[in-house]
């Protein structure tokens, strides 16, 4: 019932739409018949407005004709859909009737079969019982056959529905293609019609403008002729008035001559009075000069007094200098006392340094916890950034495919690759370093602590032998000259206070401590890195496998590097050395040669540095997921859309200006007619109607 009601409403809407279309057609036909009457008013309306009216009428006809072509596709589709639904409803009613009939028939047959089951229990002869059971089985098979037949009919209807659906999709695709073709043709026709009508309107306005200019020119010429005539009359009256004024001017000149003679006598008298006043003023000026000379002598006396004051101030300055020298002596004594206090504070600093080492082990524990939290926060933020980047890529795809009509290629999946892969390894290294630093003294009897102290003393002894060996002084001098920036400011200040003989050794020890070198094997690896034929830079880049222990021992047996690297390349070799030995795994006594003395924190620092580089690379990928070319395309698209908007706004403003000018022209014309027809003009000596 709902489908029938909706179908009835659709038919009513279609009839109402057709009725509106017929009324619009009738209105257009009446407009065409009434064109003759409007033609009589062309002169009153004007060519421009008349052309606008005709253009609107023609554009309305074009729109109506093209809308009919486009609407015809939809009307035909609605009609087919209506017929299809009517047929579908009829088929559904037939199928429902068949289902009801089959249900009633099967119910009767089932009831008959059920009623005969009770009679079978009273039959005692097997042959009769077998015959009755066989008849029951045949009745059941007939029921099943009728249901199977109905099922087959329903399946046939379903298959028919599928075929009709495929045909409907093809028909809809054809209708869409036809509709697109009609719409494209409508767009082209309407665009051409608008262009032609705009040209016609412009030509009509230009013709009207030329006619109006010609009429105004003729009217202005007539006004100029009238003006020239009035000017000639005015010149005649002006010459007559000039002659009369000249006669009056001559009389005034005679009167002014007499007045001038009287004024001259009065002014000469005033000049004499002023000369007398000048003499009096000269006497006054002489008196003022004498007063100024007296003041000058007074100032001279004051200058002498100031000179005496300056001499006394100089004596006071010399006394202050004596006081300054005594204060400097006191400062020297105070500085000596503070130096002694500084030595005491240095001892206190060493004690605090030991406490700091204990605190450092605790810090590493909390560093592990912070690293874990950082990974969790990073994972959350990484997912958010990836979602935002995907939204940005979706916007780029929409701009390329919908706005520009270009093919869009998605970026590589490696853009969203995860960043943190070996942070756990770094954390493990940190934990190992913490265990090596702070866990040595946890044994119950102190045996482990003593063993590690003995090993540390052995490593320090090896390093001390290397430092005292004269064959290594060249490499140490190169380190002191090129790697002095590794020394802490406080340590540098302490080194400057030492003698020149001790400064070199202490400076070398400070640089080696900054590089994390704690035993002889690490020192030998550093010497190998500073040799001229070292491949440490290639190893840092991963292009050459690390050298074995035999090669390092062979070079150490030869007594240090034969040829050192150039000083300009020393810093680069040190950087490669830190990257190779500072980030590699810790080796045991039987392992490879150079990194046994490299501290665990340096390996952790290398892993964290690589993680930071990967993070920086990740943010670089995220910020450059949209290429510069696509960004420029966005900018160009925005600029062109802004230009298109500005052009439309400019056209709208021009149309408003034209309408405003037309309205002002009509108001001025009405106001001019009102002024010309006013009764006050009859009371004027020269009314405006005679001038214009």
XYZ file of C-alpha atoms in Angstrom:
692
model
C 0.000 0.000 0.000
C 2.878 2.385 0.773
C 4.433 1.716 -2.608
C 1.119 2.354 -4.391
C 0.689 5.598 -2.450
C 4.232 6.774 -3.288
C 3.654 5.866 -6.934
C 0.408 7.907 -6.950
C 2.214 10.903 -5.413
C 4.984 10.644 -8.031
C 2.429 10.651 -10.866
C 0.735 13.707 -9.316
C 4.070 15.540 -9.156
C 4.810 14.661 -12.796
C 1.386 15.994 -13.881
C 1.933 19.212 -11.895
C 5.372 19.677 -13.483
C 3.934 19.186 -16.971
C 1.187 21.709 -16.219
C 3.769 24.311 -15.124
C 5.765 23.689 -18.302
C 2.664 24.217 -20.450
C 1.851 27.464 -18.619
C 5.388 28.698 -19.181
C 5.149 27.854 -22.889
C 1.871 29.758 -23.141
C 3.464 32.785 -21.434
C 6.365 32.685 -23.886
C 3.979 32.519 -26.852
C 2.013 35.517 -25.528
C 5.320 37.355 -25.146
C 6.166 36.647 -28.784
C 2.711 37.893 -29.923
C 3.049 41.008 -27.809
C 6.405 41.852 -29.407
C 4.687 44.224 -31.841
C 3.298 46.328 -29.035
C 6.671 46.488 -27.383
C 8.234 47.524 -30.715
C 6.213 50.725 -30.583
C 7.828 51.584 -27.264
C 11.415 51.060 -28.432
C 11.919 54.740 -28.985
C 10.690 55.524 -25.477
C 12.691 52.805 -23.713
C 15.965 53.157 -25.592
C 18.047 50.872 -27.723
C 20.169 49.501 -24.856
C 17.244 48.530 -22.631
C 15.289 47.191 -25.587
C 18.270 45.026 -26.558
C 18.525 43.789 -22.955
C 14.827 42.807 -22.997
C 15.184 40.997 -26.335
C 18.369 39.282 -25.158
C 16.670 38.075 -21.962
C 13.743 36.744 -24.034
C 16.050 34.925 -26.418
C 18.158 33.503 -23.574
C 14.974 32.336 -21.853
C 13.939 30.519 -25.032
C 17.373 28.908 -25.339
C 17.315 27.857 -21.675
C 13.823 26.459 -22.019
C 14.685 24.497 -25.152
C 17.867 23.052 -23.633
C 16.135 22.380 -20.303
C 13.480 20.444 -22.235
C 16.187 18.276 -23.811
C 17.799 17.630 -20.430
C 14.441 17.094 -18.672
C 13.241 14.697 -21.358
C 15.849 12.172 -20.245
C 14.614 12.317 -16.671
C 10.927 12.178 -17.725
C 11.606 9.127 -19.876
C 13.514 7.490 -17.009
C 10.707 8.246 -14.540
C 8.145 6.816 -16.980
C 10.151 3.618 -17.435
C 10.585 3.318 -13.679
C 6.837 3.825 -13.190
C 5.961 1.107 -15.692
C 8.582 -1.167 -14.142
C 7.145 -0.691 -10.665
C 3.603 -1.345 -11.871
C 4.752 -4.545 -13.538
C 6.788 -5.453 -10.459
C 3.766 -4.940 -8.207
C 1.648 -7.131 -10.486
C 4.289 -9.887 -10.451
C 4.567 -9.663 -6.673
C 0.777 -9.962 -6.279
C 0.723 -13.033 -8.566
C 3.590 -14.644 -6.665
C 1.883 -13.901 -3.366
C -1.329 -15.485 -4.634
C 0.614 -18.562 -5.714
C 2.250 -18.781 -2.284
C -1.094 -18.510 -0.530
C -2.696 -21.120 -2.806
C 0.221 -23.491 -2.365
C 0.167 -22.966 1.406
C -3.565 -23.781 1.549
C -3.158 -26.824 -0.696
C -0.123 -28.115 1.239
C -2.012 -27.551 4.520
C -4.912 -29.638 3.266
C -2.594 -32.356 2.026
C -0.629 -32.329 5.292
C -3.881 -32.585 7.242
C -4.982 -35.539 5.085
C -1.625 -37.254 5.578
C -1.713 -36.603 9.332
C -5.256 -37.984 9.593
C -4.289 -41.246 7.848
C -1.373 -41.882 10.224
C -3.795 -42.793 13.028
C -5.532 -45.399 10.775
C -2.201 -47.125 10.065
C -1.908 -48.257 13.697
C -5.140 -50.301 13.345
C -3.928 -52.263 10.261
C -2.432 -55.651 11.185
C -1.792 -57.141 7.730
C 1.762 -56.277 6.635
C 0.893 -56.114 2.936
C -1.934 -53.640 3.547
C 0.272 -51.681 5.952
C 3.006 -51.533 3.303
C 0.515 -50.289 0.678
C -0.838 -47.632 3.013
C 2.670 -46.463 3.946
C 3.590 -46.343 0.234
C 0.523 -44.206 -0.467
C 1.519 -41.896 2.419
C 5.035 -41.640 0.971
C 3.640 -40.754 -2.470
C 1.397 -38.118 -0.895
C 4.413 -36.614 0.898
C 6.398 -36.658 -2.359
C 3.540 -34.811 -4.096
C 3.611 -32.172 -1.344
C 7.390 -31.840 -1.693
C 7.130 -31.721 -5.502
C 4.584 -28.886 -5.319
C 6.871 -26.949 -2.974
C 9.910 -27.626 -5.199
C 7.949 -26.352 -8.198
C 7.089 -23.171 -6.333
C 10.743 -22.799 -5.278
C 11.806 -23.191 -8.911
C 9.359 -20.481 -9.976
C 10.701 -18.157 -7.246
C 14.319 -18.831 -8.336
C 13.300 -18.111 -11.917
C 11.845 -14.820 -10.792
C 15.063 -14.036 -8.927
C 17.157 -14.768 -12.016
C 14.789 -12.644 -14.042
C 15.223 -9.859 -11.474
C 19.013 -10.101 -11.821
C 18.775 -9.825 -15.613
C 16.403 -6.886 -15.314
C 18.804 -5.236 -12.854
C 21.723 -5.571 -15.289
C 19.580 -4.188 -18.118
C 18.441 -1.340 -15.878
C 22.062 -0.465 -15.042
C 22.985 -0.422 -18.734
C 19.918 1.700 -19.518
C 20.796 4.109 -16.704
C 24.368 4.366 -18.017
C 22.997 5.194 -21.461
C 20.629 7.765 -19.946
C 23.525 9.330 -18.017
C 25.635 9.530 -21.190
C 22.700 11.085 -23.034
C 22.087 13.484 -20.150
C 25.760 14.500 -20.094
C 25.678 15.012 -23.849
C 22.554 17.207 -23.559
C 24.063 19.126 -20.643
C 27.323 19.734 -22.550
C 25.381 20.896 -25.573
C 23.194 23.079 -23.339
C 26.298 24.626 -21.746
C 27.865 25.370 -25.137
C 24.648 26.809 -26.558
C 23.921 28.928 -23.497
C 27.523 30.164 -23.381
C 27.460 31.115 -27.072
C 24.055 32.753 -26.657
C 25.305 34.784 -23.685
C 28.385 35.886 -25.632
C 26.306 36.915 -28.654
C 23.724 38.738 -26.552
C 26.434 40.538 -24.583
C 27.977 41.693 -27.857
C 24.545 42.843 -29.109
C 23.858 44.697 -25.842
C 27.266 46.367 -25.982
C 26.740 47.416 -29.607
C 23.281 48.782 -28.760
C 24.651 50.794 -25.856
C 27.513 52.086 -28.010
C 25.064 53.151 -30.747
C 22.837 54.825 -28.174
C 25.886 56.563 -26.703
C 26.996 57.878 -30.119
C 23.481 59.173 -30.851
C 23.291 60.832 -27.460
C 26.712 62.448 -27.925
C 25.696 63.781 -31.350
C 22.487 65.285 -30.021
C 24.340 66.816 -27.065
C 26.962 68.246 -29.427
C 24.319 69.959 -31.548
C 22.598 71.278 -28.445
C 25.903 72.600 -27.050
C 26.681 74.317 -30.376
C 23.373 76.144 -30.242
C 24.088 77.198 -26.659
C 27.557 78.488 -27.643
C 26.012 80.572 -30.428
C 23.561 82.134 -27.994
C 26.401 82.747 -25.541
C 28.531 84.555 -28.170
C 25.612 86.814 -29.021
C 25.020 87.671 -25.369
C 28.762 88.343 -24.897
C 28.752 90.842 -27.782
C 25.875 92.749 -26.195
C 27.709 92.690 -22.907
C 30.903 94.137 -24.476
C 28.965 97.068 -25.931
C 27.497 97.896 -22.540
C 30.924 97.401 -20.949
C 32.672 99.975 -23.228
C 30.037 102.602 -22.466
C 30.488 102.009 -18.741
C 34.342 102.265 -19.103
C 34.131 105.744 -20.612
C 31.928 106.920 -17.762
C 34.307 105.413 -15.202
C 37.352 107.191 -16.767
C 35.700 110.582 -16.357
C 34.979 109.822 -12.695
C 38.597 108.577 -12.237
C 40.077 111.889 -13.486
C 38.083 113.825 -10.887
C 39.285 111.483 -8.118
C 42.940 111.982 -9.192
C 42.761 115.753 -8.658
C 41.290 115.267 -5.213
C 44.010 112.718 -4.309
C 46.859 115.140 -5.340
C 45.711 117.719 -2.781
C 45.439 115.043 -0.090
C 48.992 113.799 -0.967
C 50.504 117.290 -0.421
C 48.923 117.525 3.034
C 50.161 114.012 3.941
C 53.758 114.822 2.847
C 53.941 117.817 5.234
C 52.696 115.680 8.125
C 55.246 112.919 7.446
C 58.223 115.323 7.328
C 57.220 116.569 10.768
C 57.172 112.961 12.032
C 60.698 112.357 10.647
C 62.103 115.274 12.675
C 60.515 113.950 15.838
C 62.019 110.500 15.217
C 65.545 111.926 14.745
C 65.288 113.564 18.158
C 64.235 110.203 19.652
C 67.260 108.507 18.001
C 69.677 110.842 19.771
C 68.087 109.970 23.108
C 68.458 106.245 22.415
C 72.161 106.625 21.569
C 72.781 108.109 24.994
C 70.970 105.147 26.550
C 73.120 102.656 24.593
C 76.323 104.341 25.824
C 75.217 103.880 29.430
C 74.495 100.126 28.825
C 78.008 99.634 27.344
C 79.625 100.915 30.521
C 77.521 98.540 32.615
C 78.638 95.544 30.474
C 82.321 96.414 30.907
C 81.872 96.437 34.689
C 80.237 92.946 34.539
C 83.204 91.639 32.470
C 85.686 92.676 35.164
C 83.560 90.911 37.803
C 83.646 87.651 35.763
C 87.448 87.851 35.510
C 87.691 87.865 39.293
C 85.448 84.829 39.523
C 87.666 82.967 37.020
C 90.650 83.429 39.332
C 88.665 81.975 42.229
C 87.709 78.923 40.085
C 91.374 78.323 39.245
C 92.215 78.133 42.932
C 89.368 75.673 43.471
C 90.760 73.391 40.730
C 94.179 73.305 42.397
C 92.614 72.187 45.664
C 90.705 69.432 43.845
C 93.934 68.130 42.303
C 95.482 67.819 45.734
C 92.443 65.894 46.862
C 92.821 63.549 43.853
C 96.412 62.711 44.835
C 95.213 61.773 48.328
C 92.575 59.468 46.769
C 95.254 57.732 44.728
C 97.183 56.950 47.886
C 94.032 55.433 49.331
C 93.628 53.357 46.124
C 97.139 51.897 46.453
C 96.394 50.814 50.021
C 93.154 49.192 48.863
C 95.040 47.286 46.148
C 97.412 45.899 48.786
C 94.429 44.743 50.829
C 92.971 43.165 47.698
C 96.171 41.172 47.145
C 96.010 39.765 50.653
C 92.338 38.945 50.271
C 92.999 37.225 46.906
C 95.681 35.035 48.523
C 93.250 34.038 51.260
C 90.553 33.228 48.685
C 93.018 31.085 46.717
C 93.551 28.972 49.796
C 89.790 28.645 50.173
C 89.633 27.655 46.511
C 91.997 24.742 47.104
C 89.776 23.578 49.943
C 86.757 23.880 47.672
C 88.618 21.827 45.042
C 88.929 18.985 47.517
C 85.250 19.378 48.315
C 84.566 19.227 44.569
C 86.324 15.880 44.270
C 84.186 14.488 47.081
C 81.012 15.784 45.396
C 82.192 14.225 42.119
C 82.200 10.795 43.771
C 78.686 11.444 45.018
C 77.744 12.521 41.482
C 78.869 9.153 40.122
C 76.494 7.420 42.519
C 73.767 9.794 41.477
C 74.557 9.046 37.827
C 73.711 5.357 38.270
C 70.329 6.361 39.695
C 69.861 8.773 36.817
C 70.336 5.971 34.283
C 67.558 3.984 35.945
C 65.151 6.901 35.591
C 66.434 7.433 32.046
C 65.136 3.974 31.110
C 61.696 4.846 32.496
C 61.660 8.199 30.687
C 62.721 6.499 27.431
C 59.805 4.091 27.693
C 57.338 6.946 28.316
C 58.876 8.897 25.437
C 58.354 5.924 23.097
C 54.686 5.662 24.119
C 54.067 9.400 23.603
C 56.000 9.290 20.329
C 53.863 6.383 19.054
C 50.653 8.274 19.885
C 51.826 11.509 18.251
C 53.199 9.609 15.251
C 49.758 8.099 14.620
C 48.142 11.571 14.903
C 50.659 13.075 12.461
C 50.145 10.180 10.041
C 46.368 10.776 10.168
C 46.839 14.500 9.481
C 49.208 13.729 6.584
C 46.686 11.294 5.121
C 44.018 14.010 5.314
C 46.427 16.365 3.541
C 47.081 13.753 0.836
C 43.327 13.241 0.471
C 42.919 17.012 -0.031
C 45.741 16.955 -2.612
C 44.012 14.081 -4.403
C 40.701 15.966 -4.463
C 42.410 19.086 -5.876
C 44.189 17.099 -8.600
C 41.294 14.881 -9.648
C 38.268 17.142 -9.138
C 39.589 20.700 -9.549
C 42.439 20.181 -12.028
C 41.453 16.892 -13.695
C 44.976 15.463 -13.336
C 46.154 11.997 -12.431
C 47.219 11.810 -8.803
C 49.969 9.500 -7.664
C 50.122 8.611 -3.977
C 53.497 8.791 -2.199
C 55.531 5.756 -1.286
C 54.398 3.740 1.744
C 57.876 4.310 3.224
C 56.702 7.828 4.180
C 54.703 6.332 7.076
C 57.469 3.934 8.168
C 57.927 3.794 11.990
C 60.862 5.697 13.444
C 61.918 4.039 16.713
C 63.429 0.668 15.997
C 66.463 0.424 18.263
C 65.549 2.654 21.195
C 65.131 -0.525 23.220
C 68.711 -1.449 22.374
C 69.866 1.981 23.528
C 67.927 1.574 26.731
C 69.516 -1.850 27.237
C 72.935 -0.338 26.673
C 72.113 2.353 29.196
C 71.066 -0.269 31.699
C 74.275 -2.235 31.083
C 76.362 0.858 31.613
C 74.477 1.582 34.810
C 75.126 -1.935 36.017
C 78.807 -1.635 35.192
C 79.069 1.690 37.011
C 76.938 1.328 40.095
C 76.646 -2.424 40.583
C 80.252 -3.311 41.203
C 80.152 -2.839 44.968
C 76.997 -4.856 45.685
C 78.706 -8.129 46.582
C 78.247 -9.322 50.099
C 82.003 -9.628 50.809
C 83.305 -6.830 48.562
C 85.098 -9.280 46.169
C 83.465 -7.915 42.994
C 84.295 -4.327 43.959
C 87.944 -5.182 44.547
C 88.183 -7.023 41.213
C 86.779 -4.064 39.301
C 89.075 -1.646 41.157
C 92.053 -3.812 40.221
C 90.918 -3.897 36.555
C 90.487 -0.098 36.572
C 93.979 0.348 38.009
C 95.403 -1.960 35.309
C 93.674 0.063 32.569
C 94.959 3.327 34.066
C 98.481 1.884 34.209
C 98.298 0.880 30.522
C 97.073 4.334 29.561
C 99.780 5.978 31.662
C 102.487 3.908 29.896
C 101.130 5.013 26.519
C 101.166 8.654 27.631
C 104.733 8.478 28.954
C 105.987 6.769 25.798
C 107.964 9.386 23.802
C 106.915 7.796 20.498
C 103.305 8.943 21.101
C 104.097 12.561 21.930
C 103.588 13.669 18.321
C 100.029 12.303 18.274
C 99.343 13.819 21.701
C 100.624 17.191 20.502
C 98.284 16.959 17.479
C 95.370 16.229 19.835
C 96.226 19.190 22.070
C 96.498 21.554 19.078
C 93.380 20.477 17.158
C 91.002 19.063 19.824
C 91.459 21.603 22.589
C 87.765 22.533 22.344
C 86.898 19.211 24.061
C 88.359 20.438 27.369
C 85.903 21.831 29.892
C 86.163 25.522 30.812
C 86.915 24.787 34.466
C 89.559 22.231 33.516
C 91.087 24.710 31.074
C 91.341 27.317 33.840
C 93.052 24.825 36.123
C 95.485 23.813 33.334
C 96.457 27.441 32.744
C 97.608 27.698 36.376
C 100.042 24.774 35.947
C 103.589 25.037 34.651
C 104.266 24.684 30.944
C 105.896 21.268 31.417
C 102.761 19.831 33.087
C 100.163 21.580 30.894
C 100.683 19.327 27.836
C 100.228 16.028 29.713
C 97.207 17.221 31.725
C 95.588 18.658 28.591
C 96.106 15.333 26.737
C 94.549 13.389 29.644
C 91.527 15.730 29.660
C 91.000 15.281 25.893
C 91.290 11.469 26.178
C 88.780 11.506 29.060
C 86.358 13.550 26.889
C 86.707 10.970 24.092
C 85.936 8.142 26.553
C 89.365 6.460 26.268
C 90.158 4.559 29.469
C 92.749 1.872 28.577
C 95.669 1.101 26.273
C 93.670 -0.710 23.569
C 91.387 2.316 23.073
C 94.468 4.569 22.949
C 96.040 2.313 20.271
C 92.798 2.526 18.254
C 92.933 6.331 18.499
C 96.540 6.351 17.242
C 95.507 4.110 14.355
C 92.681 6.549 13.492
C 95.157 9.471 13.467
C 97.571 7.701 11.106
C 97.780 8.853 7.512
C 96.859 5.421 6.058
C 93.844 4.823 8.346
C 90.466 3.822 6.859
C 88.464 5.008 9.869
C 86.301 7.355 7.749
C 85.304 4.538 5.394
C 84.495 2.344 8.386
C 82.340 5.126 9.839
C 80.368 5.183 6.586
C 80.013 1.370 6.633
C 82.038 0.898 3.435
C 84.880 -1.140 5.035
C 84.698 -3.866 7.675
C 86.418 -3.066 11.016
C 90.037 -4.165 11.339
C 90.919 -7.165 13.499
C 92.950 -7.202 16.634
C 96.039 -8.451 14.859
C 96.289 -5.388 12.654
C 95.932 -3.010 15.607
C 98.559 -4.888 17.637
C 100.895 -4.896 14.657
C 100.673 -1.114 14.378
C 101.104 -0.692 18.134
C 104.215 -2.878 18.071
C 105.754 -0.618 15.492
C 105.710 2.209 18.047
C 102.805 4.475 17.068
C 101.831 5.805 13.673
C 104.737 6.384 11.337
C 103.008 9.285 9.566
C 100.296 11.338 11.251
C 97.285 12.761 9.471
C 97.311 16.388 8.325
C 96.102 18.759 11.111
C 93.221 19.973 8.932
C 91.805 16.422 8.851
C 92.379 15.611 12.523
C 88.925 16.721 13.736
C 87.221 14.746 10.974
C 89.213 11.618 11.933
C 88.235 12.073 15.596
C 84.562 12.312 14.614
C 84.848 9.104 12.579
C 86.646 7.431 15.510
C 83.794 8.297 17.898
C 81.199 7.043 15.393
C 83.018 3.714 14.888
C 84.195 2.910 18.429
C 81.686 4.921 20.383
C 78.595 3.168 18.917
C 79.913 -0.396 18.527
C 79.199 -3.248 20.949
C 81.390 -3.825 23.980
C 84.098 -6.452 23.433
C 85.642 -8.779 25.902
C 89.268 -9.543 26.464
C 89.331 -12.021 23.661
C 87.421 -9.885 21.220
C 88.426 -7.149 18.822
C 90.967 -4.609 19.629
C 90.061 -0.938 20.109
C 86.809 -0.422 21.965
C 87.412 -2.274 25.179
C 87.975 1.069 26.918
C 85.023 2.894 25.337
C 82.430 3.618 27.968
C 78.836 2.378 27.784
C 77.347 5.912 27.833
C 79.165 6.702 24.574
C 77.448 3.758 22.866
C 74.129 4.939 24.257
C 74.877 8.451 23.033
C 75.528 7.100 19.525
C 72.254 5.152 19.507
C 70.323 8.187 20.763
C 72.004 10.355 18.138
C 70.920 7.958 15.388
C 67.394 7.930 16.838
C 67.369 11.742 16.785
C 68.520 11.689 13.146
C 65.725 9.269 12.276
C 63.222 11.495 14.077
C 64.506 14.498 12.140
C 64.203 12.491 8.924
C 60.644 11.482 9.906
C 59.593 15.116 10.466
C 61.295 16.061 7.199
C 59.256 13.399 5.394
C 56.066 14.558 7.053
C 56.702 18.227 6.173
C 57.653 17.416 2.552
C 54.967 14.811 1.834
C 53.442 17.422 -0.459
C 56.134 18.299 -2.985
C 57.079 21.865 -3.893
C 55.551 21.290 -7.322
C 52.171 20.425 -5.795
C 52.461 23.426 -3.451
C 53.103 25.690 -6.422
C 50.105 24.101 -8.178
C 47.962 24.903 -5.110
C 49.205 28.485 -5.121
C 48.580 28.864 -8.859
C 45.083 27.385 -8.496
C 44.303 29.756 -5.619
C 45.586 32.752 -7.613
C 43.516 31.815 -10.685
C 40.381 31.289 -8.585
C 40.987 34.659 -6.887
C 41.389 36.288 -10.311
C 38.179 34.642 -11.497
C 36.359 35.878 -8.381
C 37.783 39.385 -8.847
C 36.643 39.381 -12.489
C 33.110 38.383 -11.511
C 33.015 41.039 -8.780
C 34.337 43.646 -11.215
C 31.615 42.759 -13.716
C 28.947 42.939 -11.028
C 30.274 46.346 -9.914
C 30.288 47.616 -13.518
C 26.650 46.593 -13.958
C 25.724 48.369 -10.740
C 27.606 51.500 -11.883
C 25.739 51.497 -15.213
C 22.390 51.201 -13.464
C 23.368 53.964 -11.015
C 24.422 56.292 -13.843
C 21.170 55.656 -15.683
C 19.191 56.426 -12.544
C 21.186 59.644 -11.903
C 20.730 60.708 -15.532
C 16.966 60.330 -15.250
C 16.891 62.264 -11.963
C 19.009 65.116 -13.399
C 16.848 65.308 -16.500
C 13.681 65.492 -14.397
C 15.244 68.111 -12.112
C 16.344 70.229 -15.113
C 12.842 70.129 -16.586
C 11.444 71.119 -13.186
C 13.806 74.121 -12.958
C 13.047 75.251 -16.516
C 9.293 75.040 -16.038
C 9.309 76.857 -12.661
C 7.269 80.150 -12.362
C 10.173 81.989 -10.752
C 11.883 82.157 -14.168
C 9.239 84.694 -15.351
C 10.274 87.139 -12.616
C 13.984 87.157 -13.634
C 15.361 89.807 -16.029
C 17.257 87.168 -17.991
C 15.481 83.807 -17.511
C 17.519 80.584 -18.021
C 15.387 79.646 -21.004
C 16.948 82.545 -22.955
C 20.539 81.491 -22.133
C 20.124 77.689 -22.619
